Each structure stands twice: as structure tokens, then as C-alpha cells.
């Protein structure tokens, strides 16, 4: 969009794990929720400098598509994704960049967790916010051709 601001779309894959203890009367249940989903999102970046290693602030909002029961016998439903943070990017080739970023990520999801505990197999429905600090490293591809600018004298 501009040299300092970019906007793009993305798709990914993530698995979020959370362990918690649920009280059930006289006994307590150690529950592990495994939420597998495919996020589809819009991402914006604001670059803070113009060096080869560029620092940026970023935000991401999107929709998460839940996976069925094939992963750890748990079922994940569709949900919501929001993320913001800072990062660094470095151009390695003409249309390829590597990046490293730290983010605060919020995921809302619901589903059914199947847990095998000492008390037997239990099924628990959940609606939960996963709030995480995440570190990301990856590759970024620029699919748009570079715009050639002509100088007029």
C-alpha cells in the first residue's frame, strides 16, 4: 500500500494445547484440551525504519476453521483470532523475506475434548479463550510484481 504500511491475507495451521484441572464433586479431573484449527486472516504491518533489517508493528484478525475428530480424538469448532506485536524482517531474495516476531495472540474456540483420566474416559464441551505470547519465525513471499517508477525531468 505504502512503503511504511502493508496489508495482506494469510492462511496457516495451528495446534493449541491447554491443561487445566476441573473439579467434579469429590474428585477432580485433569483435562487436556487440544485445539487444532486453520486460521484465515488479514494482517497489517507498519514499518518503523528503512534499514535492511526492518522493524515493524503488526496486527492480525481472522477466522479459525476447526478441525474434526482426527486429531487426538477431540473436536474443534470454528472460532476467532486476534493478534498484535512487533517483529523484524530481512529481505533474502528479490521476492522472499524471512521474519521473526513476538506477538500477543487471542484465540476463541469451542469444541469437545475427549480425555482419558484415572476416573475413566470423559467427554467435556468447552468454550475457551486461548491467550498466548507467541514467537514466530517464517518466510514471506511477495507475489505482486514490483512497480517501476519513472522519473520525470
PDB file of C-alpha atoms in Angstrom:
ATOM      1  CA  UNK A   1       0.000   0.000   0.000  1.00  0.00           C
ATOM      2  CA  UNK A   2       2.763   2.441   1.017  1.00  0.00           C
ATOM      3  CA  UNK A   3       6.468   1.917   1.772  1.00  0.00           C
ATOM      4  CA  UNK A   4       5.678   2.057   5.522  1.00  0.00           C
ATOM      5  CA  UNK A   5       2.323   0.223   5.640  1.00  0.00           C
ATOM      6  CA  UNK A   6       1.355  -3.158   4.177  1.00  0.00           C
ATOM      7  CA  UNK A   7      -1.847  -5.151   4.197  1.00  0.00           C
ATOM      8  CA  UNK A   8      -2.188  -8.798   3.268  1.00  0.00           C
ATOM      9  CA  UNK A   9      -4.085 -12.031   3.736  1.00  0.00           C
ATOM     10  CA  UNK A  10      -2.831 -15.319   5.095  1.00  0.00           C
ATOM     11  CA  UNK A  11      -3.699 -18.883   5.961  1.00  0.00           C
ATOM     12  CA  UNK A  12      -1.985 -21.217   8.380  1.00  0.00           C
ATOM     13  CA  UNK A  13      -2.260 -24.220  10.646  1.00  0.00           C
ATOM     14  CA  UNK A  14      -2.035 -24.266  14.412  1.00  0.00           C
ATOM     15  CA  UNK A  15      -2.473 -26.618  17.342  1.00  0.00           C
ATOM     16  CA  UNK A  16      -3.114 -25.084  20.757  1.00  0.00           C
ATOM     17  CA  UNK A  17      -2.714 -27.170  23.910  1.00  0.00           C
ATOM     18  CA  UNK A  18      -4.051 -26.280  27.329  1.00  0.00           C
ATOM     19  CA  UNK A  19      -4.125 -28.299  30.549  1.00  0.00           C
ATOM     20  CA  UNK A  20      -6.469 -27.480  33.402  1.00  0.00           C
ATOM     21  CA  UNK A  21      -7.976 -29.093  36.433  1.00  0.00           C
ATOM     22  CA  UNK A  22     -11.775 -29.334  36.631  1.00  0.00           C
ATOM     23  CA  UNK A  23     -13.449 -30.014  39.967  1.00  0.00           C
ATOM     24  CA  UNK A  24     -16.239 -32.564  39.754  1.00  0.00           C
ATOM     25  CA  UNK A  25     -17.656 -33.035  43.236  1.00  0.00           C
ATOM     26  CA  UNK A  26     -15.457 -35.309  45.338  1.00  0.00           C
ATOM     27  CA  UNK A  27     -12.961 -35.863  42.510  1.00  0.00           C
ATOM     28  CA  UNK A  28     -11.001 -33.583  40.250  1.00  0.00           C
ATOM     29  CA  UNK A  29     -10.293 -34.165  36.587  1.00  0.00           C
ATOM     30  CA  UNK A  30      -7.032 -33.299  34.834  1.00  0.00           C
ATOM     31  CA  UNK A  31      -8.213 -32.148  31.413  1.00  0.00           C
ATOM     32  CA  UNK A  32      -6.040 -31.553  28.364  1.00  0.00           C
ATOM     33  CA  UNK A  33      -7.658 -29.574  25.552  1.00  0.00           C
ATOM     34  CA  UNK A  34      -6.062 -29.926  22.139  1.00  0.00           C
ATOM     35  CA  UNK A  35      -7.484 -27.412  19.687  1.00  0.00           C
ATOM     36  CA  UNK A  36      -6.431 -27.826  16.073  1.00  0.00           C
ATOM     37  CA  UNK A  37      -7.571 -25.230  13.566  1.00  0.00           C
ATOM     38  CA  UNK A  38      -6.775 -23.455  10.322  1.00  0.00           C
ATOM     39  CA  UNK A  39      -6.691 -19.655  10.699  1.00  0.00           C
ATOM     40  CA  UNK A  40      -7.629 -17.442   7.746  1.00  0.00           C
ATOM     41  CA  UNK A  41      -6.695 -13.835   8.484  1.00  0.00           C
ATOM     42  CA  UNK A  42      -5.984 -10.278   7.355  1.00  0.00           C
ATOM     43  CA  UNK A  43      -2.637  -8.894   8.504  1.00  0.00           C
ATOM     44  CA  UNK A  44      -1.275  -5.347   8.596  1.00  0.00           C
ATOM     45  CA  UNK A  45       2.277  -4.186   9.214  1.00  0.00           C
ATOM     46  CA  UNK A  46       3.655  -0.743   9.928  1.00  0.00           C
ATOM     47  CA  UNK A  47       7.407  -0.478   9.349  1.00  0.00           C
ATOM     48  CA  UNK A  48       9.319   1.660  11.847  1.00  0.00           C
ATOM     49  CA  UNK A  49      12.598   2.084   9.891  1.00  0.00           C
ATOM     50  CA  UNK A  50      14.025   1.781   6.371  1.00  0.00           C
ATOM     51  CA  UNK A  51      17.083  -0.383   7.048  1.00  0.00           C
ATOM     52  CA  UNK A  52      17.836  -3.784   5.534  1.00  0.00           C
ATOM     53  CA  UNK A  53      16.590  -5.392   8.768  1.00  0.00           C
ATOM     54  CA  UNK A  54      13.286  -3.629   9.194  1.00  0.00           C
ATOM     55  CA  UNK A  55      11.433  -3.437  12.494  1.00  0.00           C
ATOM     56  CA  UNK A  56       7.629  -3.415  12.366  1.00  0.00           C
ATOM     57  CA  UNK A  57       4.463  -3.415  14.450  1.00  0.00           C
ATOM     58  CA  UNK A  58       1.784  -5.811  13.249  1.00  0.00           C
ATOM     59  CA  UNK A  59      -1.808  -6.829  13.828  1.00  0.00           C
ATOM     60  CA  UNK A  60      -3.843  -9.777  12.608  1.00  0.00           C
ATOM     61  CA  UNK A  61      -7.567 -10.557  12.704  1.00  0.00           C
ATOM     62  CA  UNK A  62      -9.328 -13.556  11.318  1.00  0.00           C
ATOM     63  CA  UNK A  63     -11.484 -16.621  11.491  1.00  0.00           C
ATOM     64  CA  UNK A  64     -10.354 -20.066  12.580  1.00  0.00           C
ATOM     65  CA  UNK A  65     -11.763 -23.129  10.879  1.00  0.00           C
ATOM     66  CA  UNK A  66     -11.976 -26.010  13.353  1.00  0.00           C
ATOM     67  CA  UNK A  67     -10.772 -29.498  12.575  1.00  0.00           C
ATOM     68  CA  UNK A  68     -12.761 -32.649  13.088  1.00  0.00           C
ATOM     69  CA  UNK A  69     -12.023 -35.556  15.383  1.00  0.00           C
ATOM     70  CA  UNK A  70      -8.940 -36.838  13.588  1.00  0.00           C
ATOM     71  CA  UNK A  71      -6.526 -35.054  15.959  1.00  0.00           C
ATOM     72  CA  UNK A  72      -6.303 -36.560  19.464  1.00  0.00           C
ATOM     73  CA  UNK A  73      -9.986 -37.611  19.342  1.00  0.00           C
ATOM     74  CA  UNK A  74     -11.025 -34.002  20.153  1.00  0.00           C
ATOM     75  CA  UNK A  75     -13.358 -31.927  18.019  1.00  0.00           C
ATOM     76  CA  UNK A  76     -12.680 -28.222  17.382  1.00  0.00           C
ATOM     77  CA  UNK A  77     -15.302 -25.809  16.109  1.00  0.00           C
ATOM     78  CA  UNK A  78     -14.827 -22.553  14.207  1.00  0.00           C
ATOM     79  CA  UNK A  79     -13.616 -19.532  16.177  1.00  0.00           C
ATOM     80  CA  UNK A  80     -11.962 -16.106  16.216  1.00  0.00           C
ATOM     81  CA  UNK A  81      -8.323 -14.954  16.060  1.00  0.00           C
ATOM     82  CA  UNK A  82      -6.721 -11.628  17.008  1.00  0.00           C
ATOM     83  CA  UNK A  83      -3.016 -10.893  17.365  1.00  0.00           C
ATOM     84  CA  UNK A  84      -0.671  -7.912  17.717  1.00  0.00           C
ATOM     85  CA  UNK A  85       3.048  -7.488  18.290  1.00  0.00           C
ATOM     86  CA  UNK A  86       6.439  -6.417  16.967  1.00  0.00           C
ATOM     87  CA  UNK A  87       8.924  -8.075  14.665  1.00  0.00           C
ATOM     88  CA  UNK A  88      11.896  -7.873  12.341  1.00  0.00           C
ATOM     89  CA  UNK A  89      12.093  -8.775   8.668  1.00  0.00           C
ATOM     90  CA  UNK A  90      15.061  -9.162   6.330  1.00  0.00           C
ATOM     91  CA  UNK A  91      14.958  -9.432   2.547  1.00  0.00           C
ATOM     92  CA  UNK A  92      16.890 -12.500   1.414  1.00  0.00           C
ATOM     93  CA  UNK A  93      15.955 -12.687  -2.259  1.00  0.00           C
ATOM     94  CA  UNK A  94      14.078 -10.463  -4.647  1.00  0.00           C
ATOM     95  CA  UNK A  95      10.596 -11.565  -3.534  1.00  0.00           C
ATOM     96  CA  UNK A  96      11.446 -13.554  -0.402  1.00  0.00           C
ATOM     97  CA  UNK A  97      11.825 -12.317   3.174  1.00  0.00           C
ATOM     98  CA  UNK A  98      12.471 -14.004   6.493  1.00  0.00           C
ATOM     99  CA  UNK A  99      10.811 -12.701   9.623  1.00  0.00           C
ATOM    100  CA  UNK A 100      10.923 -13.097  13.386  1.00  0.00           C
ATOM    101  CA  UNK A 101       8.180 -11.689  15.594  1.00  0.00           C
ATOM    102  CA  UNK A 102       6.785 -11.742  19.119  1.00  0.00           C
ATOM    103  CA  UNK A 103       3.026 -11.442  19.481  1.00  0.00           C
ATOM    104  CA  UNK A 104       0.183 -11.489  21.960  1.00  0.00           C
ATOM    105  CA  UNK A 105      -2.393 -13.853  20.457  1.00  0.00           C
ATOM    106  CA  UNK A 106      -6.050 -14.316  21.399  1.00  0.00           C
ATOM    107  CA  UNK A 107      -7.989 -17.317  20.039  1.00  0.00           C
ATOM    108  CA  UNK A 108     -11.594 -18.104  20.869  1.00  0.00           C
ATOM    109  CA  UNK A 109     -12.737 -21.623  20.188  1.00  0.00           C
ATOM    110  CA  UNK A 110     -15.238 -24.200  21.256  1.00  0.00           C
ATOM    111  CA  UNK A 111     -15.371 -27.926  20.868  1.00  0.00           C
ATOM    112  CA  UNK A 112     -15.399 -31.271  22.609  1.00  0.00           C
ATOM    113  CA  UNK A 113     -12.394 -32.671  24.452  1.00  0.00           C
ATOM    114  CA  UNK A 114     -12.091 -36.404  24.941  1.00  0.00           C
ATOM    115  CA  UNK A 115      -9.910 -37.145  27.927  1.00  0.00           C
ATOM    116  CA  UNK A 116      -8.659 -40.483  29.283  1.00  0.00           C
ATOM    117  CA  UNK A 117      -8.154 -39.945  33.012  1.00  0.00           C
ATOM    118  CA  UNK A 118      -7.811 -42.251  36.036  1.00  0.00           C
ATOM    119  CA  UNK A 119     -11.577 -41.867  36.530  1.00  0.00           C
ATOM    120  CA  UNK A 120     -12.208 -43.230  33.018  1.00  0.00           C
ATOM    121  CA  UNK A 121     -12.885 -41.672  29.634  1.00  0.00           C
ATOM    122  CA  UNK A 122     -14.692 -38.344  29.851  1.00  0.00           C
ATOM    123  CA  UNK A 123     -16.100 -36.006  27.228  1.00  0.00           C
ATOM    124  CA  UNK A 124     -16.260 -32.284  28.031  1.00  0.00           C
ATOM    125  CA  UNK A 125     -17.670 -29.498  25.855  1.00  0.00           C
ATOM    126  CA  UNK A 126     -15.710 -26.252  26.096  1.00  0.00           C
ATOM    127  CA  UNK A 127     -15.879 -22.585  25.092  1.00  0.00           C
ATOM    128  CA  UNK A 128     -12.481 -21.085  25.830  1.00  0.00           C
ATOM    129  CA  UNK A 129     -10.199 -18.133  25.102  1.00  0.00           C
ATOM    130  CA  UNK A 130      -6.588 -19.154  24.469  1.00  0.00           C
ATOM    131  CA  UNK A 131      -4.353 -16.156  25.319  1.00  0.00           C
ATOM    132  CA  UNK A 132      -0.696 -16.701  24.478  1.00  0.00           C
ATOM    133  CA  UNK A 133       2.555 -14.889  23.914  1.00  0.00           C
ATOM    134  CA  UNK A 134       3.958 -16.408  20.726  1.00  0.00           C
ATOM    135  CA  UNK A 135       7.310 -16.340  18.955  1.00  0.00           C
ATOM    136  CA  UNK A 136       7.140 -16.813  15.194  1.00  0.00           C
ATOM    137  CA  UNK A 137       9.755 -17.328  12.504  1.00  0.00           C
ATOM    138  CA  UNK A 138       8.978 -17.855   8.872  1.00  0.00           C
ATOM    139  CA  UNK A 139       9.169 -16.944   5.215  1.00  0.00           C
ATOM    140  CA  UNK A 140       7.179 -14.258   3.456  1.00  0.00           C
ATOM    141  CA  UNK A 141       6.582 -14.243  -0.290  1.00  0.00           C
ATOM    142  CA  UNK A 142       5.735 -11.111  -2.268  1.00  0.00           C
ATOM    143  CA  UNK A 143       3.530 -12.236  -5.149  1.00  0.00           C
ATOM    144  CA  UNK A 144       2.860  -8.766  -6.559  1.00  0.00           C
ATOM    145  CA  UNK A 145       5.312  -7.507  -9.204  1.00  0.00           C
ATOM    146  CA  UNK A 146       7.493  -4.559  -8.286  1.00  0.00           C
ATOM    147  CA  UNK A 147       6.204  -1.257  -9.621  1.00  0.00           C
ATOM    148  CA  UNK A 148       8.780   0.518 -11.749  1.00  0.00           C
ATOM    149  CA  UNK A 149       8.804   4.245 -11.185  1.00  0.00           C
ATOM    150  CA  UNK A 150       9.764   6.658 -13.898  1.00  0.00           C
ATOM    151  CA  UNK A 151      11.479   9.899 -13.048  1.00  0.00           C
ATOM    152  CA  UNK A 152      10.353  12.947 -14.974  1.00  0.00           C
ATOM    153  CA  UNK A 153      12.759  15.833 -15.534  1.00  0.00           C
TER     154      UNK A 153
END
